[in-house]
CSV table of C-alpha atoms and ligand atoms in Angstrom, one decimal:
chain,number,residue,atom,x,y,z
A,1183,MET,CA,128.0,-19.7,-36.3
A,1184,ILE,CA,125.8,-22.8,-36.3
A,1185,LYS,CA,124.4,-24.3,-39.2
A,1186,PHE,CA,121.8,-27.2,-39.0
A,1187,PRO,CA,121.7,-29.9,-39.7
A,1188,LEU,CA,125.4,-30.4,-38.0
A,1189,THR,CA,128.1,-32.4,-39.3
A,1190,ARG,CA,127.9,-35.3,-37.4
A,1191,ILE,CA,130.8,-37.7,-36.1
A,1192,ASN,CA,130.0,-41.1,-34.9
A,1193,LEU,CA,132.8,-42.6,-32.7
A,1194,ASP,CA,132.8,-46.0,-31.1
A,1195,THR,CA,134.9,-45.3,-27.8
A,1196,VAL,CA,136.5,-41.8,-26.9
A,1197,ASP,CA,137.5,-40.7,-23.6
A,1198,SER,CA,134.9,-37.8,-23.6
A,1199,THR,CA,133.1,-36.3,-26.7
A,1200,ASN,CA,133.6,-33.0,-25.1
A,1201,ASN,CA,137.5,-33.6,-25.2
A,1202,TYR,CA,137.1,-34.9,-28.7
A,1203,ALA,CA,135.3,-31.4,-29.4
A,1204,LYS,CA,138.2,-29.7,-27.8
A,1205,LYS,CA,140.9,-31.5,-30.3
A,1206,LEU,CA,138.7,-30.7,-33.2
A,1207,ILE,CA,138.8,-26.9,-32.1
A,1208,ARG,CA,142.6,-27.2,-31.9
A,1209,GLU,CA,142.8,-28.6,-35.5
A,1210,GLY,CA,140.4,-25.9,-36.5
A,1211,LYS,CA,137.5,-28.4,-38.0
A,1212,ILE,CA,134.5,-27.3,-36.3
A,1213,GLY,CA,133.2,-25.4,-39.6
A,1214,ASP,CA,129.5,-24.4,-38.9
A,1215,GLY,CA,129.1,-26.6,-36.1
A,1216,VAL,CA,129.7,-30.2,-35.3
A,1217,CYS,CA,127.6,-33.1,-33.3
A,1218,ILE,CA,129.9,-35.8,-31.9
A,1219,ILE,CA,128.4,-39.1,-30.7
A,1220,ALA,CA,130.0,-41.8,-29.2
A,1221,ASN,CA,128.8,-45.4,-28.3
A,1222,GLU,CA,130.9,-45.3,-25.2
A,1223,GLN,CA,132.9,-42.8,-23.1
A,1224,THR,CA,136.0,-44.0,-20.8
A,1225,GLN,CA,136.6,-40.6,-19.1
A,1226,GLY,CA,133.4,-38.9,-19.1
A,1227,ARG,CA,133.1,-35.5,-17.4
A,1228,GLY,CA,130.4,-33.8,-15.4
A,1229,ARG,CA,129.7,-30.5,-13.8
A,1230,LEU,CA,131.7,-29.1,-10.9
A,1231,GLY,CA,134.7,-31.6,-11.8
A,1232,ARG,CA,132.7,-34.8,-11.4
A,1233,ILE,CA,132.9,-38.1,-13.2
A,1234,TRP,CA,130.0,-39.1,-15.7
A,1235,GLN,CA,129.5,-42.6,-15.5
A,1236,SER,CA,128.4,-44.1,-19.0
A,1237,SER,CA,127.9,-46.9,-20.7
A,1238,GLU,CA,126.4,-48.4,-24.1
A,1239,GLU,CA,123.2,-47.8,-22.7
A,1240,SER,CA,123.5,-44.2,-22.4
A,1241,LEU,CA,123.8,-41.4,-25.0
A,1242,CYS,CA,126.9,-39.2,-24.9
A,1243,MET,CA,126.8,-36.6,-27.3
A,1244,THR,CA,128.7,-33.2,-27.7
A,1245,VAL,CA,127.4,-30.2,-29.9
A,1246,ALA,CA,130.4,-27.7,-30.6
A,1247,PHE,CA,130.1,-24.4,-32.5
A,1248,LYS,CA,131.6,-20.8,-32.7
A,1249,HIS,CA,130.0,-18.2,-30.9
A,1250,LYS,CA,130.6,-15.3,-28.7
A,1251,PHE,CA,130.1,-16.0,-24.9
A,1252,SER,CA,126.5,-16.3,-23.6
A,1253,GLU,CA,125.6,-17.0,-20.0
A,1254,GLY,CA,122.0,-17.7,-21.3
A,1255,LEU,CA,123.1,-20.7,-23.4
A,1256,THR,CA,122.8,-23.2,-20.3
A,1257,LEU,CA,119.0,-22.3,-19.8
A,1258,ILE,CA,118.3,-22.2,-23.6
A,1259,VAL,CA,120.0,-25.5,-24.2
A,1260,ALA,CA,118.1,-26.8,-21.0
A,1261,LEU,CA,115.0,-25.8,-22.6
A,1262,GLY,CA,115.6,-27.8,-25.9
A,1263,LEU,CA,116.6,-30.9,-23.8
A,1264,TYR,CA,113.4,-30.6,-21.9
A,1265,ASP,CA,111.4,-30.5,-25.2
A,1266,ALA,CA,113.5,-33.4,-26.8
A,1267,LEU,CA,113.3,-35.7,-23.9
A,1268,SER,CA,109.6,-35.0,-23.2
A,1269,SER,CA,108.9,-36.6,-26.7
A,1270,PHE,CA,110.3,-39.9,-25.4
A,1271,SER,CA,108.8,-39.8,-21.8
A,1272,GLY,CA,105.3,-40.5,-22.5
A,1273,ASP,CA,103.0,-39.5,-19.7
A,1274,LYS,CA,106.0,-39.1,-17.4
A,1275,LYS,CA,106.4,-35.3,-16.6
A,1276,LEU,CA,110.1,-34.0,-17.0
A,1277,MET,CA,111.4,-30.9,-15.0
A,1278,ILE,CA,114.6,-28.9,-15.0
A,1279,LYS,CA,116.8,-28.8,-12.0
A,1280,TRP,CA,118.7,-25.6,-11.9
A,1281,PRO,CA,120.7,-24.9,-13.9
A,1282,ASN,CA,120.4,-27.7,-16.5
A,1283,ASP,CA,119.5,-31.4,-15.2
A,1284,ILE,CA,116.6,-33.0,-16.9
A,1285,ILE,CA,114.8,-34.8,-14.2
A,1286,CYS,CA,111.8,-36.9,-13.8
A,1287,GLN,CA,110.2,-38.5,-10.5
A,1288,GLY,CA,113.0,-36.6,-8.5
A,1289,LYS,CA,115.8,-38.2,-10.4
A,1290,LYS,CA,118.3,-37.2,-13.0
A,1291,LEU,CA,117.8,-38.5,-16.7
A,1292,CYS,CA,120.0,-36.0,-18.5
A,1293,GLY,CA,123.0,-33.8,-17.5
A,1294,ILE,CA,124.7,-31.1,-19.7
A,1295,LEU,CA,128.1,-29.7,-19.4
A,1296,CYS,CA,128.6,-26.5,-21.2
A,1297,GLU,CA,132.3,-25.6,-21.8
A,1298,ARG,CA,134.0,-22.6,-23.5
A,1299,VAL,CA,137.3,-23.0,-25.3
A,1300,SER,CA,138.5,-19.6,-27.0
A,1301,GLU,CA,135.7,-18.5,-29.4
A,1302,TYR,CA,133.8,-21.9,-29.1
A,1303,ASN,CA,130.8,-23.2,-27.2
A,1304,ILE,CA,131.0,-26.8,-26.3
A,1305,ILE,CA,127.9,-28.5,-25.2
A,1306,GLY,CA,128.2,-32.0,-23.8
A,1307,ILE,CA,124.8,-33.9,-23.1
A,1308,GLY,CA,124.6,-37.2,-21.4
A,1309,VAL,CA,121.3,-39.1,-21.4
A,1310,ASN,CA,120.3,-42.3,-19.5
A,1311,VAL,CA,118.4,-44.2,-22.4
A,1312,ASN,CA,118.4,-47.7,-22.1
A,1313,ASN,CA,120.0,-47.8,-18.3
A,1314,LYS,CA,118.4,-50.7,-16.6
A,1315,TYR,CA,120.2,-50.6,-13.2
A,1316,PHE,CA,122.4,-47.9,-11.7
A,1317,ASP,CA,125.1,-48.6,-9.3
A,1318,ALA,CA,124.1,-48.3,-5.5
A,1319,GLU,CA,125.7,-44.7,-5.2
A,1320,PHE,CA,123.5,-43.5,-8.3
A,1321,ALA,CA,120.3,-45.7,-7.8
A,1322,TYR,CA,118.7,-43.2,-5.7
A,1323,LYS,CA,119.2,-40.1,-7.8
A,1324,ALA,CA,119.3,-41.5,-11.3
A,1325,THR,CA,116.6,-42.7,-13.9
A,1326,SER,CA,116.3,-43.5,-17.7
A,1327,LEU,CA,114.0,-43.6,-20.3
A,1328,TYR,CA,114.0,-47.4,-20.1
A,1329,ARG,CA,113.1,-46.9,-16.3
A,1330,LEU,CA,110.4,-44.5,-17.1
A,1331,CYS,CA,108.7,-46.1,-19.9
A,1332,GLY,CA,109.6,-49.6,-19.8
A,1333,LYS,CA,111.0,-50.1,-23.4
A,1334,GLU,CA,114.0,-49.7,-25.1
A,1335,THR,CA,114.7,-46.6,-27.3
A,1336,ASP,CA,117.0,-46.0,-30.1
A,1337,LYS,CA,120.0,-44.0,-29.1
A,1338,LEU,CA,120.3,-42.4,-32.7
A,1339,MET,CA,116.6,-41.2,-32.5
A,1340,VAL,CA,117.1,-39.6,-29.4
A,1341,SER,CA,120.2,-37.7,-30.5
A,1342,LYS,CA,118.4,-36.8,-33.8
A,1343,GLN,CA,115.7,-35.2,-31.6
A,1344,ILE,CA,118.0,-33.4,-29.5
A,1345,GLU,CA,119.6,-31.8,-32.5
A,1346,LEU,CA,116.1,-30.7,-33.8
A,1347,ALA,CA,115.2,-29.5,-30.4
A,1348,LEU,CA,118.5,-27.3,-30.0
A,1349,CYS,CA,117.7,-25.9,-33.6
A,1350,ARG,CA,114.3,-25.0,-32.3
A,1351,SER,CA,115.5,-23.5,-29.2
A,1352,PHE,CA,118.1,-21.4,-30.9
A,1353,THR,CA,115.8,-20.1,-33.5
A,1354,THR,CA,113.2,-19.2,-30.8
A,1355,TYR,CA,115.3,-17.5,-28.0
A,1356,GLY,CA,118.7,-17.0,-30.1
A,1357,PHE,CA,121.8,-17.3,-27.8
A,1358,GLU,CA,121.2,-14.6,-25.3
A,1359,LEU,CA,119.2,-14.6,-22.1
A,1360,SER,CA,116.1,-12.7,-22.4
A,1361,GLU,CA,112.6,-12.4,-20.5
A,1362,ASN,CA,111.4,-15.1,-23.0
A,1363,VAL,CA,113.9,-17.5,-22.0
A,1364,ILE,CA,113.5,-16.8,-18.3
A,1365,ASN,CA,109.6,-17.0,-18.7
A,1366,ALA,CA,109.8,-20.4,-20.5
A,1367,TYR,CA,112.0,-21.8,-18.2
A,1368,LYS,CA,110.6,-20.8,-14.8
A,1369,PRO,CA,107.6,-22.9,-15.0
A,1370,LEU,CA,109.7,-25.9,-15.8
A,1371,CYS,CA,112.1,-25.3,-12.9
A,1372,ALA,CA,112.1,-28.2,-10.3
A,1373,ASN,CA,113.6,-25.9,-7.8
A,1374,ILE,CA,111.3,-23.1,-7.5
A,1375,GLY,CA,109.0,-23.3,-4.4
A,1376,LYS,CA,111.4,-25.9,-2.9
A,1377,ASN,CA,113.6,-25.5,-0.1
A,1378,THR,CA,117.2,-25.6,-1.2
A,1379,GLU,CA,120.8,-25.6,0.1
A,1380,SER,CA,123.7,-24.5,-1.6
A,1381,ILE,CA,127.3,-22.9,-0.5
A,1382,LYS,CA,125.4,-19.7,-0.3
A,1383,GLY,CA,122.7,-20.7,2.5
A,1384,LYS,CA,119.6,-22.2,2.8
A,1385,GLY,CA,115.9,-21.0,1.9
A,1386,GLU,CA,113.0,-21.4,-0.6
A,1387,ALA,CA,114.0,-21.1,-4.2
A,1388,VAL,CA,111.5,-18.4,-5.2
A,1389,ASP,CA,112.6,-17.1,-8.7
A,1390,ILE,CA,115.1,-17.1,-11.7
A,1391,GLY,CA,117.3,-13.8,-11.8
A,1392,ASN,CA,117.7,-11.7,-15.2
A,1393,ASP,CA,121.1,-13.4,-15.2
A,1394,GLY,CA,119.9,-16.8,-15.0
A,1395,SER,CA,120.7,-17.2,-11.2
A,1396,LEU,CA,118.7,-18.9,-8.8
A,1397,VAL,CA,116.6,-16.4,-6.3
A,1398,VAL,CA,116.5,-17.7,-2.9
A,1399,LYS,CA,114.5,-16.4,-0.1
A,1400,THR,CA,115.8,-17.1,3.6
A,1401,ALA,CA,113.6,-17.9,6.6
A,1402,GLU,CA,114.3,-14.2,7.9
A,1403,GLY,CA,112.6,-13.2,4.3
A,1404,LYS,CA,116.0,-11.9,2.8
A,1405,PHE,CA,116.9,-12.7,-0.7
A,1406,PHE,CA,120.2,-13.9,-2.2
A,1407,THR,CA,121.1,-15.8,-5.5
A,1408,VAL,CA,123.1,-18.7,-6.6
A,1409,ASN,CA,125.0,-18.6,-9.7
A,1410,SER,CA,126.8,-21.5,-9.7
A,1411,GLY,CA,127.7,-24.8,-7.5
A,1412,GLU,CA,125.7,-27.5,-6.4
A,1413,VAL,CA,122.1,-26.9,-5.3
A,1414,ILE,CA,120.4,-29.6,-3.2
A,1415,VAL,CA,116.6,-29.5,-3.5
A,1416,ASN,CA,114.1,-30.9,-0.8
A,1417,GLY,CA,112.8,-34.1,-2.2
A,1418,ILE,CA,115.1,-34.3,-5.2
A,1419,TYR,CA,119.0,-35.3,-5.0
B,2428,BTN,C1,126.7,-33.2,-15.5
B,2428,BTN,O1,125.3,-33.2,-15.0
B,2428,BTN,O2,127.3,-33.1,-14.6
B,2428,BTN,C2,126.8,-33.0,-16.7
B,2428,BTN,C3,127.3,-34.4,-17.2
B,2428,BTN,C4,127.5,-34.2,-19.1
B,2428,BTN,C5,127.8,-35.5,-19.7
B,2428,BTN,C6,128.1,-35.5,-20.9
B,2428,BTN,S1,128.2,-37.2,-21.8
B,2428,BTN,C7,128.9,-36.5,-23.2
B,2428,BTN,C8,129.8,-35.2,-22.7
B,2428,BTN,N1,131.1,-35.6,-22.5
B,2428,BTN,C9,131.5,-35.6,-21.4
B,2428,BTN,O3,132.6,-35.9,-21.0
B,2428,BTN,N2,130.5,-35.1,-20.6
B,2428,BTN,C10,129.5,-34.8,-21.3
């Protein structure tokens, strides 16, 4: 159950907005959906158990709502984020790195961490908005709206645009993976046509499967699918 506009919760500093959403779930306080925004996170979490570094320059938000599990959610949310952030990136073309990183010029602009607790979906969104510089270890793989456009953007405006875009995505596609979702996603997917490497092996990413997986063709002409984990793409990160 999700009703827009969402109930907004603005926090100054929190460990992780996703953790905060879990606390609200435990307390039975999600109602028809919440949007939690923190000015700063001290223990931001990324996909695959990684740390997500954030600062006051970046946007940390989590949307949480009650709904049955859907493996399509990740791609549907990525389409929403692509739309929302494209409205701020000017002539810089964004793409989606499978499954749900929003990237530009081969670098990451936004990461999404979808989690599931009992009957709730927790969608954590981290956007590099006004970041001027990144630590050496991230510099080659991260970008921000500031670095792309050369000007500051209001984080609140970005969060509102994301909420609107998620509303549009859910209205257009619903919550289930469908042909429409895959048809919209595929042309935006930066992996397609590129050599990729994952724990499953190497090859050219050629398609998105009906279950949202990445379909890879090996040099020997065999196909396999990647459902989770890290995918390294030639020319990206
Ligand atoms: C990734 O690309 O690894 C996903 C990063 C998700 C980061 C966001 S920031 C807001 C929310 N709170 C967290 O602890 N993580 C997500």
